[in-house]
């Protein structure tokens, strides 16, 4: 005997059917919504409630409840959870607001040694002061309740996220000036017939604190099938540090570098003298560099006065070293050579760095700015 239903038929609009079919096939939807969408679609297609329950591996009661909601409130409303009364709120809105206001303060402002809250410390403080603040409902507050309150307001007072305050009032003007140099370089690279504003474009910076580290035990080489990597003893000796003063020619990719024990004004002036000797006399050399004290010192200025119209400095904004392309070269050098380097002395470290620069210059590759140019 065929199944007879006392439920009225469910008619779906084209829009509702498309929405239900999309949800019924979605992989990112909650399963209960996917299941209910399939129930509604099958019922609208004339399938009986018991057959729907059997096909979906669920109960007739659950299908009936979903179909009744679809008939009463609409097919899409049947996918949602019903609002349940639940138990009354334990914490008053005023009490929650007080907890949130505490979370937005630093615990050290309230006499604690902590710099940032933990949920346990915040709950402890709330319990200790809830009565005097007129919130007796919080006298038994738990750390888990604090977590839920903070999550509801998207607060994470136990975490610190760093930012960099813009301290250079001329940041935008300096940034545009640096990007204009990169634009000139692009034009020179793309068209040999264009006469540039300057003859040579360089990006310069120092990489200080390169450590000369020696192994206390020999490295063990990889062994095929047994040890896939180099094995290294964790103990080591320090032999001091060196600084690399380097400039990269933005057009040719050629790198000029001096490895020094320090990077004071005298080392910087010596580097400028090397640049002066390297490039043909009379060419104007434009250098992008940061605001290190050695770049603007009296000693540096005195030297520049002896070679008028030879050098032009384009300073990056304060805290804007990311605008300097030489940083990309330093990052590449660190990854390729410096990260795992081991030497027996500072002199050996200097030789290794100089050898790396020679290898780079055998096949130089220009570093090009690829983050957009001001036009």
mmCIF file of C-alpha atoms in Angstrom:
data_model
loop_
_atom_site.group_PDB
_atom_site.id
_atom_site.type_symbol
_atom_site.label_atom_id
_atom_site.label_comp_id
_atom_site.label_asym_id
_atom_site.label_seq_id
_atom_site.Cartn_x
_atom_site.Cartn_y
_atom_site.Cartn_z
ATOM 1 C CA UNK A 1 0.000 0.000 0.000
ATOM 2 C CA UNK A 2 1.581 3.367 -1.015
ATOM 3 C CA UNK A 3 2.541 5.849 1.697
ATOM 4 C CA UNK A 4 0.102 8.695 2.132
ATOM 5 C CA UNK A 5 1.203 11.951 3.744
ATOM 6 C CA UNK A 6 -1.134 14.450 5.344
ATOM 7 C CA UNK A 7 1.414 17.226 4.688
ATOM 8 C CA UNK A 8 0.739 19.692 1.929
ATOM 9 C CA UNK A 9 3.213 19.749 -0.989
ATOM 10 C CA UNK A 10 6.221 22.047 -0.823
ATOM 11 C CA UNK A 11 6.738 24.272 -3.851
ATOM 12 C CA UNK A 12 10.231 25.716 -4.374
ATOM 13 C CA UNK A 13 11.042 28.843 -6.305
ATOM 14 C CA UNK A 14 13.928 28.653 -8.761
ATOM 15 C CA UNK A 15 16.079 30.780 -6.434
ATOM 16 C CA UNK A 16 15.337 28.611 -3.368
ATOM 17 C CA UNK A 17 16.041 25.430 -5.313
ATOM 18 C CA UNK A 18 19.393 26.719 -6.565
ATOM 19 C CA UNK A 19 20.369 27.779 -3.038
ATOM 20 C CA UNK A 20 19.365 24.425 -1.562
ATOM 21 C CA UNK A 21 21.210 22.472 -4.256
ATOM 22 C CA UNK A 22 24.351 24.534 -3.681
ATOM 23 C CA UNK A 23 24.201 23.941 0.085
ATOM 24 C CA UNK A 24 23.434 20.233 -0.327
ATOM 25 C CA UNK A 25 26.658 19.770 -2.331
ATOM 26 C CA UNK A 26 28.884 22.135 -0.359
ATOM 27 C CA UNK A 27 31.924 20.747 1.451
ATOM 28 C CA UNK A 28 32.500 23.749 3.684
ATOM 29 C CA UNK A 29 28.954 23.904 5.107
ATOM 30 C CA UNK A 30 27.925 22.395 8.455
ATOM 31 C CA UNK A 31 26.709 18.855 7.933
ATOM 32 C CA UNK A 32 23.365 19.523 9.607
ATOM 33 C CA UNK A 33 22.630 22.288 7.045
ATOM 34 C CA UNK A 34 23.687 20.009 4.175
ATOM 35 C CA UNK A 35 21.464 17.220 5.511
ATOM 36 C CA UNK A 36 18.453 19.500 5.963
ATOM 37 C CA UNK A 37 18.883 20.939 2.471
ATOM 38 C CA UNK A 38 18.736 17.393 1.057
ATOM 39 C CA UNK A 39 15.604 16.646 3.126
ATOM 40 C CA UNK A 40 13.803 19.719 1.799
ATOM 41 C CA UNK A 41 14.813 19.031 -1.805
ATOM 42 C CA UNK A 42 13.673 15.416 -1.700
ATOM 43 C CA UNK A 43 10.350 16.309 -0.038
ATOM 44 C CA UNK A 44 9.746 19.018 -2.643
ATOM 45 C CA UNK A 45 10.382 16.353 -5.326
ATOM 46 C CA UNK A 46 7.594 14.186 -3.846
ATOM 47 C CA UNK A 47 9.676 11.665 -1.890
ATOM 48 C CA UNK A 48 7.929 10.429 1.259
ATOM 49 C CA UNK A 49 9.257 11.210 4.724
ATOM 50 C CA UNK A 50 10.150 7.568 5.575
ATOM 51 C CA UNK A 51 12.054 7.173 2.303
ATOM 52 C CA UNK A 52 13.933 10.412 2.913
ATOM 53 C CA UNK A 53 14.886 9.190 6.399
ATOM 54 C CA UNK A 54 16.057 5.848 5.024
ATOM 55 C CA UNK A 55 18.030 7.435 2.175
ATOM 56 C CA UNK A 56 19.822 9.868 4.480
ATOM 57 C CA UNK A 57 20.331 7.398 7.322
ATOM 58 C CA UNK A 58 18.376 9.439 9.854
ATOM 59 C CA UNK A 59 15.084 9.285 11.729
ATOM 60 C CA UNK A 60 11.553 10.021 10.550
ATOM 61 C CA UNK A 61 11.131 12.437 13.476
ATOM 62 C CA UNK A 62 14.078 14.545 12.372
ATOM 63 C CA UNK A 63 12.799 14.654 8.766
ATOM 64 C CA UNK A 64 9.317 15.576 9.919
ATOM 65 C CA UNK A 65 10.638 18.409 12.044
ATOM 66 C CA UNK A 66 12.668 19.801 9.129
ATOM 67 C CA UNK A 67 9.787 19.509 6.655
ATOM 68 C CA UNK A 68 7.329 21.154 9.075
ATOM 69 C CA UNK A 69 9.699 24.118 9.492
ATOM 70 C CA UNK A 70 10.055 24.409 5.733
ATOM 71 C CA UNK A 71 6.267 24.421 5.270
ATOM 72 C CA UNK A 72 5.711 26.967 8.034
ATOM 73 C CA UNK A 73 8.671 29.332 7.743
ATOM 74 C CA UNK A 74 10.135 28.674 4.296
ATOM 75 C CA UNK A 75 12.680 26.210 2.792
ATOM 76 C CA UNK A 76 15.805 28.164 3.751
ATOM 77 C CA UNK A 77 14.592 28.870 7.293
ATOM 78 C CA UNK A 78 14.340 25.102 7.815
ATOM 79 C CA UNK A 79 18.134 24.854 7.645
ATOM 80 C CA UNK A 80 18.719 27.087 10.672
ATOM 81 C CA UNK A 81 18.729 26.185 14.349
ATOM 82 C CA UNK A 82 15.729 27.137 16.421
ATOM 83 C CA UNK A 83 16.277 29.705 19.121
ATOM 84 C CA UNK A 84 16.153 27.865 22.429
ATOM 85 C CA UNK A 85 15.236 29.594 25.666
ATOM 86 C CA UNK A 86 18.192 28.284 27.704
ATOM 87 C CA UNK A 87 18.920 29.344 31.247
ATOM 88 C CA UNK A 88 18.883 33.021 32.188
ATOM 89 C CA UNK A 89 22.092 35.020 31.897
ATOM 90 C CA UNK A 90 24.361 34.743 34.915
ATOM 91 C CA UNK A 91 26.344 37.936 34.350
ATOM 92 C CA UNK A 92 24.714 41.319 33.929
ATOM 93 C CA UNK A 93 25.627 43.514 30.953
ATOM 94 C CA UNK A 94 27.166 46.046 33.373
ATOM 95 C CA UNK A 95 29.347 43.335 34.905
ATOM 96 C CA UNK A 96 30.557 42.196 31.487
ATOM 97 C CA UNK A 97 31.348 45.776 30.504
ATOM 98 C CA UNK A 98 33.469 46.175 33.631
ATOM 99 C CA UNK A 99 35.452 43.019 32.817
ATOM 100 C CA UNK A 100 36.026 44.227 29.253
ATOM 101 C CA UNK A 101 37.200 47.637 30.516
ATOM 102 C CA UNK A 102 39.696 45.899 32.822
ATOM 103 C CA UNK A 103 40.977 43.799 29.922
ATOM 104 C CA UNK A 104 41.684 47.006 27.987
ATOM 105 C CA UNK A 105 44.024 48.221 30.731
ATOM 106 C CA UNK A 106 47.495 46.934 31.544
ATOM 107 C CA UNK A 107 47.754 44.905 34.766
ATOM 108 C CA UNK A 108 50.788 46.955 35.829
ATOM 109 C CA UNK A 109 48.467 49.975 35.991
ATOM 110 C CA UNK A 110 46.550 48.126 38.710
ATOM 111 C CA UNK A 111 49.619 47.263 40.769
ATOM 112 C CA UNK A 112 50.651 43.912 39.261
ATOM 113 C CA UNK A 113 54.079 42.965 37.941
ATOM 114 C CA UNK A 114 52.524 41.565 34.747
ATOM 115 C CA UNK A 115 52.813 43.524 31.521
ATOM 116 C CA UNK A 116 49.864 41.733 29.874
ATOM 117 C CA UNK A 117 46.856 39.927 31.306
ATOM 118 C CA UNK A 118 46.416 36.200 31.481
ATOM 119 C CA UNK A 119 42.860 34.876 31.718
ATOM 120 C CA UNK A 120 43.644 33.436 35.152
ATOM 121 C CA UNK A 121 45.045 36.719 36.499
ATOM 122 C CA UNK A 122 42.128 38.723 35.105
ATOM 123 C CA UNK A 123 39.599 36.316 36.637
ATOM 124 C CA UNK A 124 41.460 36.501 39.962
ATOM 125 C CA UNK A 125 41.384 40.318 39.933
ATOM 126 C CA UNK A 126 37.675 40.383 39.043
ATOM 127 C CA UNK A 127 36.756 37.985 41.859
ATOM 128 C CA UNK A 128 38.728 40.034 44.373
ATOM 129 C CA UNK A 129 37.084 43.370 43.457
ATOM 130 C CA UNK A 130 33.663 42.387 42.077
ATOM 131 C CA UNK A 131 31.778 42.982 45.336
ATOM 132 C CA UNK A 132 33.185 46.466 45.957
ATOM 133 C CA UNK A 133 32.490 47.437 42.335
ATOM 134 C CA UNK A 134 28.848 46.421 42.670
ATOM 135 C CA UNK A 135 28.979 43.237 40.591
ATOM 136 C CA UNK A 136 28.324 40.340 43.007
ATOM 137 C CA UNK A 137 27.511 38.053 40.082
ATOM 138 C CA UNK A 138 31.233 37.987 39.275
ATOM 139 C CA UNK A 139 32.498 36.783 42.667
ATOM 140 C CA UNK A 140 32.782 33.211 41.325
ATOM 141 C CA UNK A 141 34.034 34.128 37.838
ATOM 142 C CA UNK A 142 36.197 31.426 36.225
ATOM 143 C CA UNK A 143 39.044 31.809 33.757
ATOM 144 C CA UNK A 144 36.974 29.998 31.107
ATOM 145 C CA UNK A 145 34.170 32.555 31.511
ATOM 146 C CA UNK A 146 36.717 35.328 31.047
ATOM 147 C CA UNK A 147 37.861 33.638 27.850
ATOM 148 C CA UNK A 148 34.293 33.556 26.493
ATOM 149 C CA UNK A 149 33.694 37.224 27.390
ATOM 150 C CA UNK A 150 36.894 38.313 25.646
ATOM 151 C CA UNK A 151 36.168 36.173 22.592
ATOM 152 C CA UNK A 152 32.712 37.753 22.268
ATOM 153 C CA UNK A 153 34.413 41.157 21.950
ATOM 154 C CA UNK A 154 37.337 39.893 19.838
ATOM 155 C CA UNK A 155 39.863 40.820 22.549
ATOM 156 C CA UNK A 156 43.219 39.104 23.176
ATOM 157 C CA UNK A 157 44.879 41.124 25.966
ATOM 158 C CA UNK A 158 47.367 38.299 26.591
ATOM 159 C CA UNK A 159 48.984 38.922 23.185
ATOM 160 C CA UNK A 160 51.249 41.722 21.929
ATOM 161 C CA UNK A 161 51.213 42.688 18.244
ATOM 162 C CA UNK A 162 54.031 44.948 17.141
ATOM 163 C CA UNK A 163 53.729 47.929 14.856
ATOM 164 C CA UNK A 164 56.142 50.613 13.735
ATOM 165 C CA UNK A 165 55.186 54.204 14.403
ATOM 166 C CA UNK A 166 55.969 56.548 11.542
ATOM 167 C CA UNK A 167 58.478 58.946 13.109
ATOM 168 C CA UNK A 168 59.710 60.660 9.969
ATOM 169 C CA UNK A 169 57.497 63.644 9.026
ATOM 170 C CA UNK A 170 59.004 63.556 5.520
ATOM 171 C CA UNK A 171 58.413 59.833 5.045
ATOM 172 C CA UNK A 172 56.232 60.125 1.935
ATOM 173 C CA UNK A 173 58.470 62.670 0.213
ATOM 174 C CA UNK A 174 61.588 60.547 0.797
ATOM 175 C CA UNK A 175 59.791 57.387 -0.317
ATOM 176 C CA UNK A 176 58.759 59.034 -3.582
ATOM 177 C CA UNK A 177 62.338 60.205 -4.130
ATOM 178 C CA UNK A 178 63.679 56.665 -3.687
ATOM 179 C CA UNK A 179 61.024 55.183 -5.963
ATOM 180 C CA UNK A 180 61.806 57.822 -8.579
ATOM 181 C CA UNK A 181 65.382 56.506 -8.687
ATOM 182 C CA UNK A 182 64.063 52.981 -9.271
ATOM 183 C CA UNK A 183 61.850 54.329 -12.028
ATOM 184 C CA UNK A 184 64.878 55.916 -13.724
ATOM 185 C CA UNK A 185 66.726 52.598 -13.453
ATOM 186 C CA UNK A 186 63.799 50.763 -15.081
ATOM 187 C CA UNK A 187 63.839 53.201 -17.995
ATOM 188 C CA UNK A 188 67.596 52.782 -18.448
ATOM 189 C CA UNK A 189 67.372 48.979 -18.371
ATOM 190 C CA UNK A 190 64.481 48.880 -20.839
ATOM 191 C CA UNK A 191 65.826 51.470 -23.283
ATOM 192 C CA UNK A 192 69.525 52.014 -23.902
ATOM 193 C CA UNK A 193 68.862 55.230 -25.816
ATOM 194 C CA UNK A 194 67.408 57.071 -22.815
ATOM 195 C CA UNK A 195 69.825 59.493 -21.194
ATOM 196 C CA UNK A 196 69.513 59.072 -17.415
ATOM 197 C CA UNK A 197 69.544 61.921 -14.920
ATOM 198 C CA UNK A 198 72.636 60.378 -13.310
ATOM 199 C CA UNK A 199 75.392 58.200 -14.707
ATOM 200 C CA UNK A 200 75.539 55.559 -11.956
ATOM 201 C CA UNK A 201 72.785 54.335 -9.627
ATOM 202 C CA UNK A 202 73.803 52.467 -6.477
ATOM 203 C CA UNK A 203 72.000 51.005 -3.485
ATOM 204 C CA UNK A 204 74.208 50.960 -0.382
ATOM 205 C CA UNK A 205 74.063 49.719 3.188
ATOM 206 C CA UNK A 206 76.095 48.011 5.895
ATOM 207 C CA UNK A 207 75.559 44.517 7.245
ATOM 208 C CA UNK A 208 77.147 44.605 10.705
ATOM 209 C CA UNK A 209 77.654 41.846 13.244
ATOM 210 C CA UNK A 210 78.502 38.959 10.901
ATOM 211 C CA UNK A 211 79.814 36.373 13.341
ATOM 212 C CA UNK A 212 83.003 34.393 12.855
ATOM 213 C CA UNK A 213 81.983 31.053 14.389
ATOM 214 C CA UNK A 214 84.143 27.943 14.558
ATOM 215 C CA UNK A 215 83.009 24.384 15.174
ATOM 216 C CA UNK A 216 84.410 22.594 18.210
ATOM 217 C CA UNK A 217 83.943 19.256 16.411
ATOM 218 C CA UNK A 218 84.048 18.418 12.737
ATOM 219 C CA UNK A 219 80.825 18.313 10.723
ATOM 220 C CA UNK A 220 79.601 14.872 9.715
ATOM 221 C CA UNK A 221 78.692 14.706 6.006
ATOM 222 C CA UNK A 222 75.425 13.202 4.774
ATOM 223 C CA UNK A 223 75.319 9.461 4.153
ATOM 224 C CA UNK A 224 72.928 8.216 1.489
ATOM 225 C CA UNK A 225 70.212 6.027 2.987
ATOM 226 C CA UNK A 226 71.290 6.754 6.580
ATOM 227 C CA UNK A 227 71.825 10.470 7.350
ATOM 228 C CA UNK A 228 70.173 12.825 4.854
ATOM 229 C CA UNK A 229 71.680 16.045 6.279
ATOM 230 C CA UNK A 230 74.961 17.433 7.543
ATOM 231 C CA UNK A 231 75.321 16.686 11.265
ATOM 232 C CA UNK A 232 76.842 19.445 13.362
ATOM 233 C CA UNK A 233 77.835 19.622 17.027
ATOM 234 C CA UNK A 234 75.845 22.318 18.822
ATOM 235 C CA UNK A 235 78.893 23.759 20.607
ATOM 236 C CA UNK A 236 81.015 26.410 18.895
ATOM 237 C CA UNK A 237 83.651 29.105 19.411
ATOM 238 C CA UNK A 238 83.251 32.801 18.669
ATOM 239 C CA UNK A 239 86.052 34.786 17.042
ATOM 240 C CA UNK A 240 84.316 38.162 16.900
ATOM 241 C CA UNK A 241 82.350 39.907 14.185
ATOM 242 C CA UNK A 242 82.897 41.785 10.934
ATOM 243 C CA UNK A 243 80.840 44.300 8.963
ATOM 244 C CA UNK A 244 80.157 44.248 5.251
ATOM 245 C CA UNK A 245 79.901 47.636 3.530
ATOM 246 C CA UNK A 246 78.347 46.986 0.125
ATOM 247 C CA UNK A 247 76.751 48.748 -2.811
ATOM 248 C CA UNK A 248 74.975 47.136 -5.720
ATOM 249 C CA UNK A 249 74.862 48.786 -9.126
ATOM 250 C CA UNK A 250 71.165 48.903 -9.908
ATOM 251 C CA UNK A 251 71.711 48.795 -13.661
ATOM 252 C CA UNK A 252 74.420 46.122 -13.994
ATOM 253 C CA UNK A 253 73.949 44.130 -10.773
ATOM 254 C CA UNK A 254 77.667 44.428 -9.986
ATOM 255 C CA UNK A 255 78.390 44.432 -6.232
ATOM 256 C CA UNK A 256 81.213 46.390 -4.600
ATOM 257 C CA UNK A 257 81.958 45.451 -1.009
ATOM 258 C CA UNK A 258 84.464 46.071 1.773
ATOM 259 C CA UNK A 259 84.695 43.734 4.759
ATOM 260 C CA UNK A 260 85.722 45.715 7.836
ATOM 261 C CA UNK A 261 86.007 45.169 11.571
ATOM 262 C CA UNK A 262 83.773 48.208 12.158
ATOM 263 C CA UNK A 263 81.609 50.600 10.162
ATOM 264 C CA UNK A 264 82.451 54.087 11.349
ATOM 265 C CA UNK A 265 82.760 57.259 9.293
ATOM 266 C CA UNK A 266 86.342 56.453 8.329
ATOM 267 C CA UNK A 267 85.316 53.060 6.892
ATOM 268 C CA UNK A 268 82.449 54.703 5.010
ATOM 269 C CA UNK A 269 84.751 57.371 3.576
ATOM 270 C CA UNK A 270 87.190 54.653 2.491
ATOM 271 C CA UNK A 271 84.308 52.927 0.716
ATOM 272 C CA UNK A 272 83.374 56.161 -1.079
ATOM 273 C CA UNK A 273 86.996 56.491 -2.179
ATOM 274 C CA UNK A 274 86.823 52.984 -3.601
ATOM 275 C CA UNK A 275 83.677 53.899 -5.533
ATOM 276 C CA UNK A 276 85.411 57.019 -6.806
ATOM 277 C CA UNK A 277 88.321 54.912 -8.056
ATOM 278 C CA UNK A 278 86.052 52.212 -9.526
ATOM 279 C CA UNK A 279 83.946 54.447 -11.769
ATOM 280 C CA UNK A 280 85.207 56.629 -14.604
ATOM 281 C CA UNK A 281 86.091 60.160 -13.456
ATOM 282 C CA UNK A 282 83.424 62.739 -14.149
ATOM 283 C CA UNK A 283 80.463 60.373 -13.825
ATOM 284 C CA UNK A 284 77.817 61.419 -11.308
ATOM 285 C CA UNK A 285 77.090 58.652 -8.774
ATOM 286 C CA UNK A 286 73.682 58.553 -7.099
ATOM 287 C CA UNK A 287 73.498 56.412 -3.955
ATOM 288 C CA UNK A 288 70.408 55.244 -2.061
ATOM 289 C CA UNK A 289 71.331 54.805 1.612
ATOM 290 C CA UNK A 290 69.855 55.113 5.088
ATOM 291 C CA UNK A 291 70.347 57.716 7.817
ATOM 292 C CA UNK A 292 73.215 56.078 9.712
ATOM 293 C CA UNK A 293 75.358 58.614 11.570
ATOM 294 C CA UNK A 294 78.421 57.795 9.452
ATOM 295 C CA UNK A 295 76.558 58.873 6.316
ATOM 296 C CA UNK A 296 75.966 62.405 7.566
ATOM 297 C CA UNK A 297 78.997 62.894 9.821
ATOM 298 C CA UNK A 298 81.414 65.828 9.605
ATOM 299 C CA UNK A 299 84.148 63.502 8.354
ATOM 300 C CA UNK A 300 81.936 62.291 5.509
ATOM 301 C CA UNK A 301 80.891 65.831 4.594
ATOM 302 C CA UNK A 302 84.512 66.957 4.527
ATOM 303 C CA UNK A 303 85.366 64.202 2.067
ATOM 304 C CA UNK A 304 82.365 65.000 -0.159
ATOM 305 C CA UNK A 305 83.568 68.598 -0.377
ATOM 306 C CA UNK A 306 86.806 67.342 -1.932
ATOM 307 C CA UNK A 307 84.891 65.617 -4.763
ATOM 308 C CA UNK A 308 82.165 68.111 -5.691
ATOM 309 C CA UNK A 309 79.352 66.867 -7.945
ATOM 310 C CA UNK A 310 80.700 63.311 -7.760
ATOM 311 C CA UNK A 311 78.175 61.811 -5.297
ATOM 312 C CA UNK A 312 74.483 62.440 -4.682
ATOM 313 C CA UNK A 313 72.865 60.811 -1.634
ATOM 314 C CA UNK A 314 69.207 59.765 -1.662
ATOM 315 C CA UNK A 315 68.271 58.971 1.938
ATOM 316 C CA UNK A 316 65.546 56.451 2.735
ATOM 317 C CA UNK A 317 62.993 57.545 5.353
ATOM 318 C CA UNK A 318 63.664 56.703 8.981
ATOM 319 C CA UNK A 319 62.515 53.107 9.596
ATOM 320 C CA UNK A 320 62.208 52.724 5.825
ATOM 321 C CA UNK A 321 65.204 50.496 5.135
ATOM 322 C CA UNK A 322 62.832 48.072 3.359
ATOM 323 C CA UNK A 323 62.861 50.594 0.499
ATOM 324 C CA UNK A 324 66.570 49.951 -0.068
ATOM 325 C CA UNK A 325 67.165 47.202 -2.655
ATOM 326 C CA UNK A 326 70.539 46.246 -1.156
ATOM 327 C CA UNK A 327 68.528 44.626 1.657
ATOM 328 C CA UNK A 328 67.321 42.025 -0.848
ATOM 329 C CA UNK A 329 70.923 41.222 -1.710
ATOM 330 C CA UNK A 330 71.825 40.879 1.983
ATOM 331 C CA UNK A 331 68.863 38.538 2.489
ATOM 332 C CA UNK A 332 70.015 36.382 -0.430
ATOM 333 C CA UNK A 333 73.577 36.358 0.866
ATOM 334 C CA UNK A 334 72.433 35.314 4.337
ATOM 335 C CA UNK A 335 70.395 32.452 2.937
ATOM 336 C CA UNK A 336 73.096 31.205 0.563
ATOM 337 C CA UNK A 337 76.289 31.682 2.588
ATOM 338 C CA UNK A 338 76.101 33.195 6.042
ATOM 339 C CA UNK A 339 73.359 31.101 7.657
ATOM 340 C CA UNK A 340 75.507 27.992 8.140
ATOM 341 C CA UNK A 341 79.021 29.367 7.676
ATOM 342 C CA UNK A 342 81.793 28.095 9.979
ATOM 343 C CA UNK A 343 85.357 29.502 9.957
ATOM 344 C CA UNK A 344 88.491 29.287 12.056
ATOM 345 C CA UNK A 345 89.133 33.050 12.272
ATOM 346 C CA UNK A 346 87.867 36.489 11.317
ATOM 347 C CA UNK A 347 90.361 36.590 8.476
ATOM 348 C CA UNK A 348 88.914 33.412 7.015
ATOM 349 C CA UNK A 349 85.413 34.885 7.319
ATOM 350 C CA UNK A 350 86.536 37.987 5.430
ATOM 351 C CA UNK A 351 88.049 35.861 2.669
ATOM 352 C CA UNK A 352 84.897 33.775 2.352
ATOM 353 C CA UNK A 353 82.705 36.866 2.050
ATOM 354 C CA UNK A 354 85.034 38.418 -0.526
ATOM 355 C CA UNK A 355 85.027 35.163 -2.482
ATOM 356 C CA UNK A 356 81.220 35.189 -2.481
ATOM 357 C CA UNK A 357 81.204 38.737 -3.892
ATOM 358 C CA UNK A 358 83.598 37.635 -6.629
ATOM 359 C CA UNK A 359 81.291 34.724 -7.488
ATOM 360 C CA UNK A 360 78.271 37.038 -7.657
ATOM 361 C CA UNK A 361 80.105 39.434 -9.949
ATOM 362 C CA UNK A 362 81.013 36.643 -12.362
ATOM 363 C CA UNK A 363 77.342 36.577 -13.368
ATOM 364 C CA UNK A 364 75.732 39.709 -11.907
ATOM 365 C CA UNK A 365 71.955 39.984 -11.799
ATOM 366 C CA UNK A 366 70.291 43.401 -11.340
ATOM 367 C CA UNK A 367 67.889 43.624 -8.408
ATOM 368 C CA UNK A 368 64.701 45.340 -9.595
ATOM 369 C CA UNK A 369 61.987 46.988 -7.522
ATOM 370 C CA UNK A 370 58.740 45.089 -8.057
ATOM 371 C CA UNK A 371 56.270 46.628 -5.580
ATOM 372 C CA UNK A 372 54.898 49.405 -7.761
ATOM 373 C CA UNK A 373 56.375 52.764 -8.718
ATOM 374 C CA UNK A 374 55.056 56.270 -8.159
ATOM 375 C CA UNK A 375 54.180 57.917 -11.455
#
